[in-house]
């Protein structure tokens, strides 16, 4: 049981570390989307290919594409930093060194010890990346593996003591050294075994593809069901970045991974393939329409005396979901009120949405989340002929009604205590910055969070993802859920000694300010 909890905790940390490179994708997608769309052939009658404006847009597109080109090393750094217990900057630098050494080891092994002509006949196996010619196309998965190895070495050897004559190379200085050595071994092993692993991933991807619409339904169902655990990033990333998400030739280049194919098609001016967009499009009807429909149902089923109090909360959460695709504050509000409402209704509707979008040929992707902003950029601007974006709106409007009717029925049928249906409810309103820093009783917000977590001595690790404070505790029994709720939490999720406290998008700043407060308290 302890081993399972440790594994779950490690997977959670890997999942949240993915958020660092993912945070770079919106700007990359924005640059690439705008640049490649307006330099496409459909706009040549407006923007001449030899004009200065066309060249500037091409520059913008190239800059956005460059970020996608270095994603593997970004993931290597992010995983190493995310799993490092301390001295994270050392782990990050060591990961950069290790990733490049690993690739050079692959190139040299292929060059000197393997039949390169035979390897080149296997489409997509070898690639040119970041100056390396004929390296194995390990992609993001290779970066994640290398980052994980570096983090393990970093945590094990960062305090190592060497004899006096070699003392300079001890401690944190030893980490990049041992990481580079490990990278050589890893690179050689990759060169030998990656072809077989790549074949296995491709086979698994083709098996999933054979499931057709049903496979897409399962993908959407599992994706939504994993939200409470925080492991959804670990689940979808292989589909986005490996052959699990499909393999295709775009503009003469063989690509693997739904995201890589989708953005290559976007850049080349081709129609976006529904077979790769199926890992994205299904989220739009849920986030843009389904959640607002559910929020309206929760408002209408709230007690009359509480409706004014919950109106602002539900409206702001709905607007955030519609515009940006950030759903967790609203999602967790009914998860903790009723697991059945979440898993039995919402997750099933989520799976059906993915299946419908795939069946109708929708080709709308995204970089951050499926809100209106991404919908316009990756659906409307490229054109309905390439993305079939109108079907998203049609299904979305239907989904708004379905969510409203389903949620209203089950909430009233089973008397589910969604926001506003409690017997007593505190006032819900926006707070000033001063109120954010100080609670009603004069105890700082940060101290309230710390007390809710069982005290500073109970906290062993503190981090965050896009909407949650992720904490590793010594004793889970010491937490005070009441204090955490008073601090603004929308809910918590517990697994072993790992705790997730949902605060919404503000958690990024909250976590940084909480760490500063804890440092000051220690001093």
Coordinates of C-alpha atoms in Angstrom, one line a residue:
X1 CA 0.0 0.0 0.0
X2 CA 2.8 2.4 0.9
X3 CA 4.5 1.7 -2.5
X4 CA 1.3 2.4 -4.3
X5 CA 0.9 5.7 -2.4
X6 CA 4.5 6.7 -3.2
X7 CA 4.0 5.9 -6.9
X8 CA 0.8 7.9 -6.9
X9 CA 2.6 10.8 -5.3
X10 CA 5.4 10.6 -7.8
X11 CA 2.9 10.6 -10.7
X12 CA 1.2 13.6 -9.2
X13 CA 4.5 15.4 -9.1
X14 CA 5.3 14.5 -12.7
X15 CA 1.8 15.6 -13.7
X16 CA 2.2 19.0 -12.1
X17 CA 5.7 19.5 -13.5
X18 CA 4.1 19.2 -17.0
X19 CA 2.4 22.5 -16.3
X20 CA 5.6 24.5 -16.7
X21 CA 6.2 23.7 -20.4
X22 CA 2.4 23.6 -21.0
X23 CA 2.3 27.2 -19.8
X24 CA 4.6 28.1 -22.7
X25 CA 2.2 26.5 -25.3
X26 CA -0.4 29.3 -25.4
X27 CA 2.1 31.9 -26.6
X28 CA 3.7 29.4 -28.9
X29 CA 0.3 28.5 -30.3
X30 CA -0.8 32.1 -30.6
X31 CA 2.3 33.1 -32.6
X32 CA 2.1 30.0 -34.8
X33 CA -1.6 30.2 -35.2
X34 CA -1.8 33.9 -36.2
X35 CA 1.4 33.8 -38.3
X36 CA 0.6 30.6 -40.3
X37 CA -3.1 31.4 -40.8
X38 CA -2.6 34.8 -42.3
X39 CA 0.4 33.7 -44.5
X40 CA -1.7 30.8 -45.9
X41 CA -2.8 30.7 -49.5
X42 CA -6.4 31.7 -48.6
X43 CA -5.1 35.2 -47.5
X44 CA -2.7 35.7 -50.5
X45 CA -5.2 38.0 -52.2
X46 CA -5.1 40.2 -49.1
X47 CA -1.4 39.8 -48.0
X48 CA 1.0 39.5 -50.8
X49 CA 3.8 36.9 -50.2
X50 CA 6.4 39.5 -51.1
X51 CA 5.1 42.2 -48.8
X52 CA 6.8 43.3 -45.6
X53 CA 3.6 42.4 -43.6
X54 CA 3.8 38.8 -44.9
X55 CA 7.4 38.5 -43.9
X56 CA 6.7 39.8 -40.4
X57 CA 3.9 37.3 -40.0
X58 CA 6.2 34.5 -41.2
X59 CA 8.7 35.7 -38.6
X60 CA 6.0 35.4 -35.9
X61 CA 5.1 31.9 -37.1
X62 CA 8.7 30.7 -37.1
X63 CA 9.1 32.0 -33.5
X64 CA 6.1 30.2 -32.3
X65 CA 7.2 27.0 -34.1
X66 CA 10.6 27.2 -32.4
X67 CA 9.0 26.6 -29.0
X68 CA 7.3 23.4 -30.2
X69 CA 10.8 22.4 -31.5
X70 CA 12.4 22.5 -28.0
X71 CA 9.5 20.9 -26.1
X72 CA 11.4 17.8 -25.2
X73 CA 14.2 19.7 -23.4
X74 CA 11.6 21.9 -21.7
X75 CA 9.9 18.8 -20.4
X76 CA 13.3 17.3 -19.2
X77 CA 14.0 20.5 -17.3
X78 CA 10.4 20.7 -15.9
X79 CA 10.4 17.1 -14.6
X80 CA 13.8 17.5 -13.0
X81 CA 12.8 20.7 -11.3
X82 CA 9.4 19.3 -10.3
X83 CA 10.8 16.2 -8.7
X84 CA 13.9 17.8 -7.1
X85 CA 13.4 18.1 -3.3
X86 CA 15.6 21.3 -3.1
X87 CA 18.3 23.1 -5.0
X88 CA 15.9 22.9 -8.0
X89 CA 18.0 25.2 -10.2
X90 CA 20.9 22.6 -10.0
X91 CA 18.5 19.9 -11.2
X92 CA 17.2 22.1 -14.0
X93 CA 20.7 22.9 -15.3
X94 CA 21.7 19.2 -15.0
X95 CA 18.7 18.2 -17.0
X96 CA 19.7 20.5 -19.9
X97 CA 23.2 19.0 -19.9
X98 CA 21.9 15.5 -19.6
X99 CA 19.4 15.9 -22.4
X100 CA 22.0 17.1 -24.9
X101 CA 24.5 14.5 -23.9
X102 CA 21.9 11.8 -24.2
X103 CA 21.1 12.9 -27.8
X104 CA 24.8 13.0 -28.7
X105 CA 25.2 9.5 -27.3
X106 CA 22.2 8.3 -29.5
X107 CA 23.7 10.0 -32.6
X108 CA 27.2 8.5 -32.0
X109 CA 25.8 5.0 -31.2
X110 CA 23.7 5.0 -34.4
X111 CA 26.6 6.3 -36.4
X112 CA 29.3 3.9 -35.2
X113 CA 27.6 0.8 -34.1
X114 CA 24.3 0.5 -36.0
X115 CA 23.0 0.0 -39.6
X116 CA 21.9 3.6 -40.2
X117 CA 20.6 2.8 -43.7
X118 CA 18.2 0.2 -42.3
X119 CA 17.1 2.6 -39.5
X120 CA 16.4 5.3 -41.9
X121 CA 13.9 3.0 -43.8
X122 CA 11.7 3.0 -40.7
X123 CA 9.6 6.1 -41.1
X124 CA 9.8 8.5 -38.3
X125 CA 12.4 6.6 -36.3
X126 CA 15.3 9.0 -36.9
X127 CA 15.0 12.8 -36.9
X128 CA 17.1 15.9 -36.9
X129 CA 16.5 18.0 -33.8
X130 CA 18.3 21.0 -32.2
X131 CA 21.4 20.5 -34.3
X132 CA 21.5 16.7 -33.9
X133 CA 21.5 14.8 -37.1
X134 CA 20.0 11.3 -37.1
X135 CA 19.1 11.1 -33.5
X136 CA 16.3 8.9 -32.3
X137 CA 12.9 10.6 -32.4
X138 CA 12.2 10.1 -28.6
X139 CA 10.2 13.4 -28.5
X140 CA 8.7 14.6 -25.2
X141 CA 8.8 11.1 -23.7
X142 CA 12.6 11.0 -24.0
X143 CA 12.7 14.4 -22.2
X144 CA 10.5 13.2 -19.4
X145 CA 12.5 10.0 -18.9
X146 CA 15.8 12.0 -18.9
X147 CA 14.3 14.5 -16.5
X148 CA 13.2 11.8 -14.1
X149 CA 16.6 10.1 -14.1
X150 CA 18.3 13.5 -13.3
X151 CA 15.9 14.2 -10.5
X152 CA 16.6 10.8 -8.9
X153 CA 20.4 11.4 -9.2
X154 CA 20.0 14.9 -7.9
X155 CA 18.0 13.9 -4.8
X156 CA 20.5 11.0 -4.1
X157 CA 23.8 12.8 -4.7
X158 CA 23.4 16.6 -4.1
X159 CA 24.9 16.3 -0.6
X160 CA 27.6 13.8 -1.5
X161 CA 31.0 14.4 0.2
X162 CA 34.2 13.5 -1.6
X163 CA 37.8 13.4 -0.4
X164 CA 39.4 16.8 0.3
X165 CA 41.4 16.8 -2.9
X166 CA 38.2 16.3 -4.9
X167 CA 35.9 18.3 -2.6
X168 CA 35.2 20.9 -5.3
X169 CA 33.4 18.3 -7.2
X170 CA 31.2 17.2 -4.3
X171 CA 27.7 18.3 -3.3
X172 CA 25.6 20.0 -6.0
X173 CA 28.7 20.2 -8.3
X174 CA 28.5 16.4 -8.5
X175 CA 25.0 16.4 -9.9
X176 CA 25.7 17.5 -13.5
X177 CA 28.7 15.2 -13.6
X178 CA 26.8 12.1 -12.6
X179 CA 23.8 13.2 -14.8
X180 CA 26.0 13.5 -17.9
X181 CA 27.4 10.0 -17.2
X182 CA 23.9 8.6 -16.8
X183 CA 22.9 10.4 -20.0
X184 CA 25.6 8.5 -22.0
X185 CA 24.3 5.2 -20.8
X186 CA 20.7 6.3 -21.4
X187 CA 21.5 7.4 -24.9
X188 CA 23.1 4.1 -25.8
X189 CA 20.2 2.2 -24.4
X190 CA 17.7 4.4 -26.3
X191 CA 19.6 3.8 -29.5
X192 CA 19.3 0.0 -29.0
X193 CA 15.8 -0.3 -27.5
X194 CA 13.9 2.7 -28.8
X195 CA 13.0 1.2 -32.1
X196 CA 11.2 -1.6 -30.3
X197 CA 9.5 0.8 -27.9
X198 CA 8.5 3.0 -30.8
X199 CA 7.0 0.0 -32.5
X200 CA 5.0 -0.9 -29.4
X201 CA 3.7 2.6 -29.0
X202 CA 2.7 2.8 -32.6
X203 CA 0.9 -0.6 -32.3
X204 CA -0.9 0.6 -29.2
X205 CA -1.9 3.8 -31.0
X206 CA -3.3 1.9 -34.0
X207 CA -5.2 -0.4 -31.7
X208 CA -6.8 2.6 -30.0
X209 CA -7.6 4.1 -33.4
X210 CA -9.3 0.9 -34.4
X211 CA -11.8 1.4 -31.6
X212 CA -13.0 4.4 -33.6
X213 CA -15.6 6.6 -32.0
X214 CA -15.9 4.3 -28.9
X215 CA -12.2 4.7 -28.3
X216 CA -12.6 8.5 -28.4
X217 CA -15.5 8.1 -25.9
X218 CA -13.3 6.2 -23.5
X219 CA -10.5 8.8 -23.9
X220 CA -12.9 11.7 -23.0
X221 CA -14.5 9.7 -20.1
X222 CA -11.1 8.8 -18.6
X223 CA -9.8 12.3 -19.1
X224 CA -12.6 13.9 -17.1
X225 CA -12.6 11.2 -14.5
X226 CA -8.9 11.8 -13.8
X227 CA -9.4 15.5 -13.0
X228 CA -9.8 15.0 -9.2
X229 CA -6.6 13.0 -9.0
X230 CA -4.5 15.5 -10.9
X231 CA -3.2 12.8 -13.2
X232 CA -5.0 14.0 -16.3
X233 CA -1.8 15.6 -17.5
X234 CA 0.0 12.3 -17.3
X235 CA -2.9 10.7 -19.2
X236 CA -3.2 13.0 -22.2
X237 CA 0.4 14.0 -22.8
X238 CA 1.4 10.6 -24.5
X239 CA -1.5 11.1 -26.9
X240 CA -0.4 14.7 -27.6
X241 CA 3.3 13.9 -28.1
X242 CA 3.8 10.2 -29.1
X243 CA 2.5 7.8 -31.7
X244 CA -0.4 7.0 -29.4
X245 CA -2.0 10.1 -30.8
X246 CA -1.4 9.1 -34.4
X247 CA 1.3 9.2 -37.1
X248 CA 1.1 11.2 -40.3
X249 CA 3.1 12.9 -43.0
X250 CA 2.5 16.6 -43.2
X251 CA 4.2 18.9 -45.8
X252 CA 6.7 16.1 -46.5
X253 CA 7.6 15.6 -42.8
X254 CA 6.7 12.5 -40.9
X255 CA 5.3 13.4 -37.5
X256 CA 4.0 11.5 -34.4
X257 CA 1.7 12.8 -31.7
X258 CA -1.7 14.6 -32.1
X259 CA -0.3 18.0 -31.1
X260 CA 2.7 17.9 -33.4
X261 CA 0.5 16.8 -36.3
X262 CA -2.2 19.4 -35.6
X263 CA 0.1 22.4 -35.5
X264 CA 2.0 21.2 -38.5
X265 CA -1.3 21.1 -40.4
X266 CA -2.1 24.5 -39.1
X267 CA 1.2 25.9 -40.3
X268 CA 1.1 24.2 -43.7
X269 CA -2.5 25.4 -44.5
X270 CA -3.9 21.9 -44.6
X271 CA -7.3 20.9 -43.2
X272 CA -7.0 19.8 -39.6
X273 CA -7.5 16.1 -39.4
X274 CA -10.3 14.9 -37.1
X275 CA -8.3 11.8 -36.3
X276 CA -5.8 14.0 -34.3
X277 CA -8.2 16.8 -33.3
X278 CA -10.4 14.2 -31.5
X279 CA -8.1 14.5 -28.5
X280 CA -9.1 18.2 -28.2
X281 CA -12.4 19.1 -29.8
X282 CA -14.6 17.2 -27.3
X283 CA -13.7 19.6 -24.5
X284 CA -15.2 22.6 -26.2
X285 CA -18.9 21.7 -25.8
X286 CA -18.2 20.9 -22.1
X287 CA -16.2 23.9 -21.1
X288 CA -17.9 26.6 -23.2
X289 CA -21.5 25.4 -22.9
X290 CA -21.9 22.5 -20.5
X291 CA -20.4 24.1 -17.4
X292 CA -22.4 27.3 -17.8
X293 CA -25.5 25.2 -18.2
X294 CA -24.7 23.3 -15.0
X295 CA -24.0 26.5 -13.2
X296 CA -27.4 27.9 -14.2
X297 CA -29.0 24.7 -12.9
X298 CA -27.2 25.1 -9.6
X299 CA -28.4 28.7 -9.4
X300 CA -32.0 27.9 -10.1
X301 CA -32.0 25.0 -7.6
X302 CA -30.4 27.1 -4.8
X303 CA -32.6 28.2 -2.0
X304 CA -34.3 31.5 -2.9
X305 CA -32.6 33.3 0.1
X306 CA -29.2 32.1 -1.1
X307 CA -29.4 32.9 -4.8
X308 CA -28.1 36.4 -4.6
X309 CA -25.2 35.0 -2.5
X310 CA -24.1 32.3 -5.0
X311 CA -25.0 34.2 -8.2
X312 CA -21.6 36.0 -8.4
X313 CA -19.6 32.9 -7.7
X314 CA -21.5 30.8 -10.3
X315 CA -21.4 33.5 -12.9
X316 CA -17.7 34.2 -12.6
X317 CA -16.9 30.5 -12.7
X318 CA -19.0 30.1 -15.7
X319 CA -17.4 33.0 -17.5
X320 CA -13.9 31.6 -16.7
X321 CA -15.0 28.3 -18.1
X322 CA -16.5 29.8 -21.2
X323 CA -13.6 32.2 -22.0
X324 CA -10.5 30.3 -20.8
X325 CA -11.6 26.7 -20.2
X326 CA -10.6 26.8 -16.5
X327 CA -13.3 24.6 -15.0
X328 CA -11.9 23.2 -11.7
X329 CA -13.5 25.6 -9.2
X330 CA -16.9 24.9 -10.7
X331 CA -16.2 21.3 -11.3
X332 CA -15.1 20.6 -7.8
X333 CA -18.2 22.4 -6.4
X334 CA -20.4 19.5 -7.6
X335 CA -17.7 16.8 -7.2
X336 CA -17.7 17.2 -3.5
X337 CA -21.4 17.7 -3.3
X338 CA -22.1 14.5 -5.2
X339 CA -19.5 12.0 -6.7
X340 CA -22.4 10.6 -8.7
X341 CA -23.1 14.0 -10.3
X342 CA -19.4 14.2 -11.3
X343 CA -18.6 10.6 -12.4
X344 CA -22.1 9.3 -13.3
X345 CA -23.3 12.3 -15.2
X346 CA -20.6 14.8 -16.0
X347 CA -17.8 12.3 -17.0
X348 CA -20.2 10.3 -19.2
X349 CA -21.4 13.4 -21.0
X350 CA -17.8 14.4 -21.4
X351 CA -17.0 11.1 -23.1
X352 CA -20.0 11.5 -25.4
X353 CA -18.9 15.0 -26.3
X354 CA -15.5 13.7 -27.5
X355 CA -17.2 10.9 -29.5
X356 CA -19.6 13.3 -31.1
X357 CA -16.9 15.7 -32.1
X358 CA -14.9 12.9 -33.7
X359 CA -18.0 11.5 -35.5
X360 CA -18.9 15.0 -36.9
X361 CA -15.3 15.6 -38.0
X362 CA -14.5 18.7 -35.8
X363 CA -10.9 19.8 -36.1
X364 CA -10.4 22.4 -33.5
X365 CA -7.4 22.1 -31.3
X366 CA -6.0 24.2 -28.4
X367 CA -2.8 24.8 -26.4
X368 CA -4.1 25.8 -23.0
X369 CA -7.7 24.8 -22.6
X370 CA -10.9 24.7 -24.6
X371 CA -12.4 28.1 -24.0
X372 CA -13.6 30.8 -26.4
X373 CA -10.2 32.3 -26.8
X374 CA -8.7 29.1 -28.1
X375 CA -11.8 28.4 -30.1
X376 CA -11.5 31.6 -32.1
X377 CA -7.8 31.2 -32.6
X378 CA -7.7 27.5 -33.7
X379 CA -11.2 27.1 -35.0
X380 CA -12.7 30.3 -36.4
X381 CA -9.6 32.1 -37.8
X382 CA -8.2 29.1 -39.8
X383 CA -11.7 28.8 -41.4
X384 CA -14.6 26.4 -41.2
X385 CA -13.3 24.6 -44.3
X386 CA -10.3 23.5 -42.4
X387 CA -11.7 23.0 -38.9
X388 CA -15.5 22.5 -39.2
X389 CA -15.9 24.7 -36.2
X390 CA -19.7 25.3 -36.6
X391 CA -20.4 21.8 -35.5
X392 CA -18.8 22.6 -32.1
X393 CA -21.3 25.5 -31.6
X394 CA -24.3 23.4 -32.6
X395 CA -23.4 20.5 -30.3
X396 CA -22.3 23.0 -27.6
X397 CA -25.8 24.7 -27.6
X398 CA -27.4 21.3 -27.3
X399 CA -25.0 20.4 -24.5
X400 CA -25.9 23.6 -22.6
X401 CA -29.5 22.4 -22.5
X402 CA -28.5 18.8 -21.6
X403 CA -26.3 19.9 -18.8
X404 CA -28.9 22.2 -17.4
X405 CA -31.7 19.6 -17.5
X406 CA -29.6 16.8 -16.2
X407 CA -28.1 18.7 -13.4
X408 CA -31.4 20.3 -12.4
X409 CA -33.1 16.9 -12.4
X410 CA -30.5 15.1 -10.3
X411 CA -30.0 18.0 -7.9
X412 CA -33.6 18.2 -7.0
X413 CA -34.3 14.5 -7.2
X414 CA -31.6 13.5 -4.7
X415 CA -31.4 16.8 -2.8
X416 CA -27.7 17.3 -3.7
X417 CA -26.1 20.1 -1.6
X418 CA -24.7 22.1 -4.4
X419 CA -23.8 25.8 -3.7
X420 CA -26.8 27.6 -2.2
X421 CA -28.6 24.5 -1.1
X422 CA -27.0 24.3 2.3
X423 CA -29.0 25.2 5.3
X424 CA -26.7 28.1 6.1
X425 CA -24.4 29.9 3.8
X426 CA -21.8 32.6 4.3
X427 CA -21.8 35.7 2.1
X428 CA -20.1 35.1 -1.2
X429 CA -18.4 38.2 -2.7
X430 CA -15.3 39.5 -4.2
X431 CA -12.6 40.5 -1.7
X432 CA -10.1 43.3 -1.7
X433 CA -6.4 42.6 -1.5
X434 CA -6.3 43.6 2.1
X435 CA -9.1 41.2 2.9
X436 CA -7.1 38.6 0.9
X437 CA -4.2 39.0 3.3
X438 CA -6.2 39.2 6.5
X439 CA -9.0 37.0 7.6
X440 CA -12.0 38.2 9.6
X441 CA -10.4 37.4 12.9
X442 CA -7.1 39.0 12.2
X443 CA -5.3 35.8 11.5
X444 CA -3.4 36.0 8.1
X445 CA -4.7 34.0 5.3
X446 CA -1.4 32.2 5.0
X447 CA -1.4 31.2 8.7
X448 CA -5.0 29.9 8.3
X449 CA -3.8 27.7 5.4
X450 CA -0.8 26.5 7.4
X451 CA -3.0 25.7 10.4
X452 CA -5.5 24.0 8.1
X453 CA -2.6 21.8 6.8
X454 CA -1.7 20.8 10.3
X455 CA 1.1 23.3 11.0
X456 CA 4.4 23.9 9.3
X457 CA 6.0 20.9 10.8
X458 CA 3.4 18.8 9.1
X459 CA 4.3 20.1 5.6
X460 CA 7.1 18.3 3.8
X461 CA 6.5 19.5 0.2
X462 CA 4.6 22.4 -1.3
X463 CA 3.8 23.0 -5.0
X464 CA 0.9 23.9 -7.3
X465 CA -0.6 23.3 -10.7
X466 CA -2.9 25.6 -12.6
X467 CA -5.7 25.6 -10.0
X468 CA -4.6 23.5 -7.0
X469 CA -2.2 23.8 -4.1
X470 CA -0.4 20.4 -3.9
X471 CA 1.0 19.4 -0.6
X472 CA 2.8 16.4 0.9
X473 CA 2.1 16.0 4.6
X474 CA 3.6 14.0 7.4
X475 CA 0.2 13.2 9.0
X476 CA -3.0 13.6 7.0
X477 CA -5.1 13.3 10.2
X478 CA -3.9 16.8 11.3
X479 CA -5.6 18.7 8.5
X480 CA -8.5 21.0 9.4
X481 CA -10.9 21.1 6.4
X482 CA -12.9 23.9 8.0
X483 CA -9.9 26.2 8.0
X484 CA -9.0 25.3 4.5
X485 CA -12.6 26.1 3.4
X486 CA -12.4 29.4 5.2
X487 CA -9.2 30.2 3.3
X488 CA -11.1 30.1 0.0
X489 CA -10.7 26.5 -0.9
X490 CA -13.3 25.0 -3.2
X491 CA -12.5 21.5 -2.0
X492 CA -9.8 19.1 -1.3
X493 CA -8.6 15.7 -2.6
X494 CA -6.6 13.2 -0.4
X495 CA -4.5 10.3 -1.5
X496 CA -2.1 8.8 1.1
X497 CA 0.0 11.7 2.3
X498 CA -0.7 13.8 -0.8
X499 CA -3.3 16.6 -0.5
X500 CA -4.7 18.8 -3.2
X501 CA -6.4 22.0 -2.2
X502 CA -8.4 23.7 -4.9
X503 CA -8.1 27.5 -5.0
X504 CA -8.6 28.2 -8.7
X505 CA -6.3 30.2 -11.0
X506 CA -5.1 32.5 -8.1
X507 CA -3.2 29.5 -6.6
X508 CA -0.1 30.4 -8.6
X509 CA 0.4 33.6 -6.7
X510 CA -1.0 32.2 -3.5
X511 CA 1.6 29.4 -3.5
X512 CA 4.5 31.9 -4.0
X513 CA 3.2 34.2 -1.3
X514 CA 2.6 31.3 1.1
X515 CA 6.2 30.2 0.6
X516 CA 7.5 33.7 1.4
X517 CA 5.3 33.8 4.5
X518 CA 6.7 30.4 5.6
X519 CA 10.2 31.6 5.2
X520 CA 9.5 34.7 7.2
X521 CA 7.9 32.6 9.9
X522 CA 10.9 30.3 10.2
X523 CA 13.2 33.3 10.5

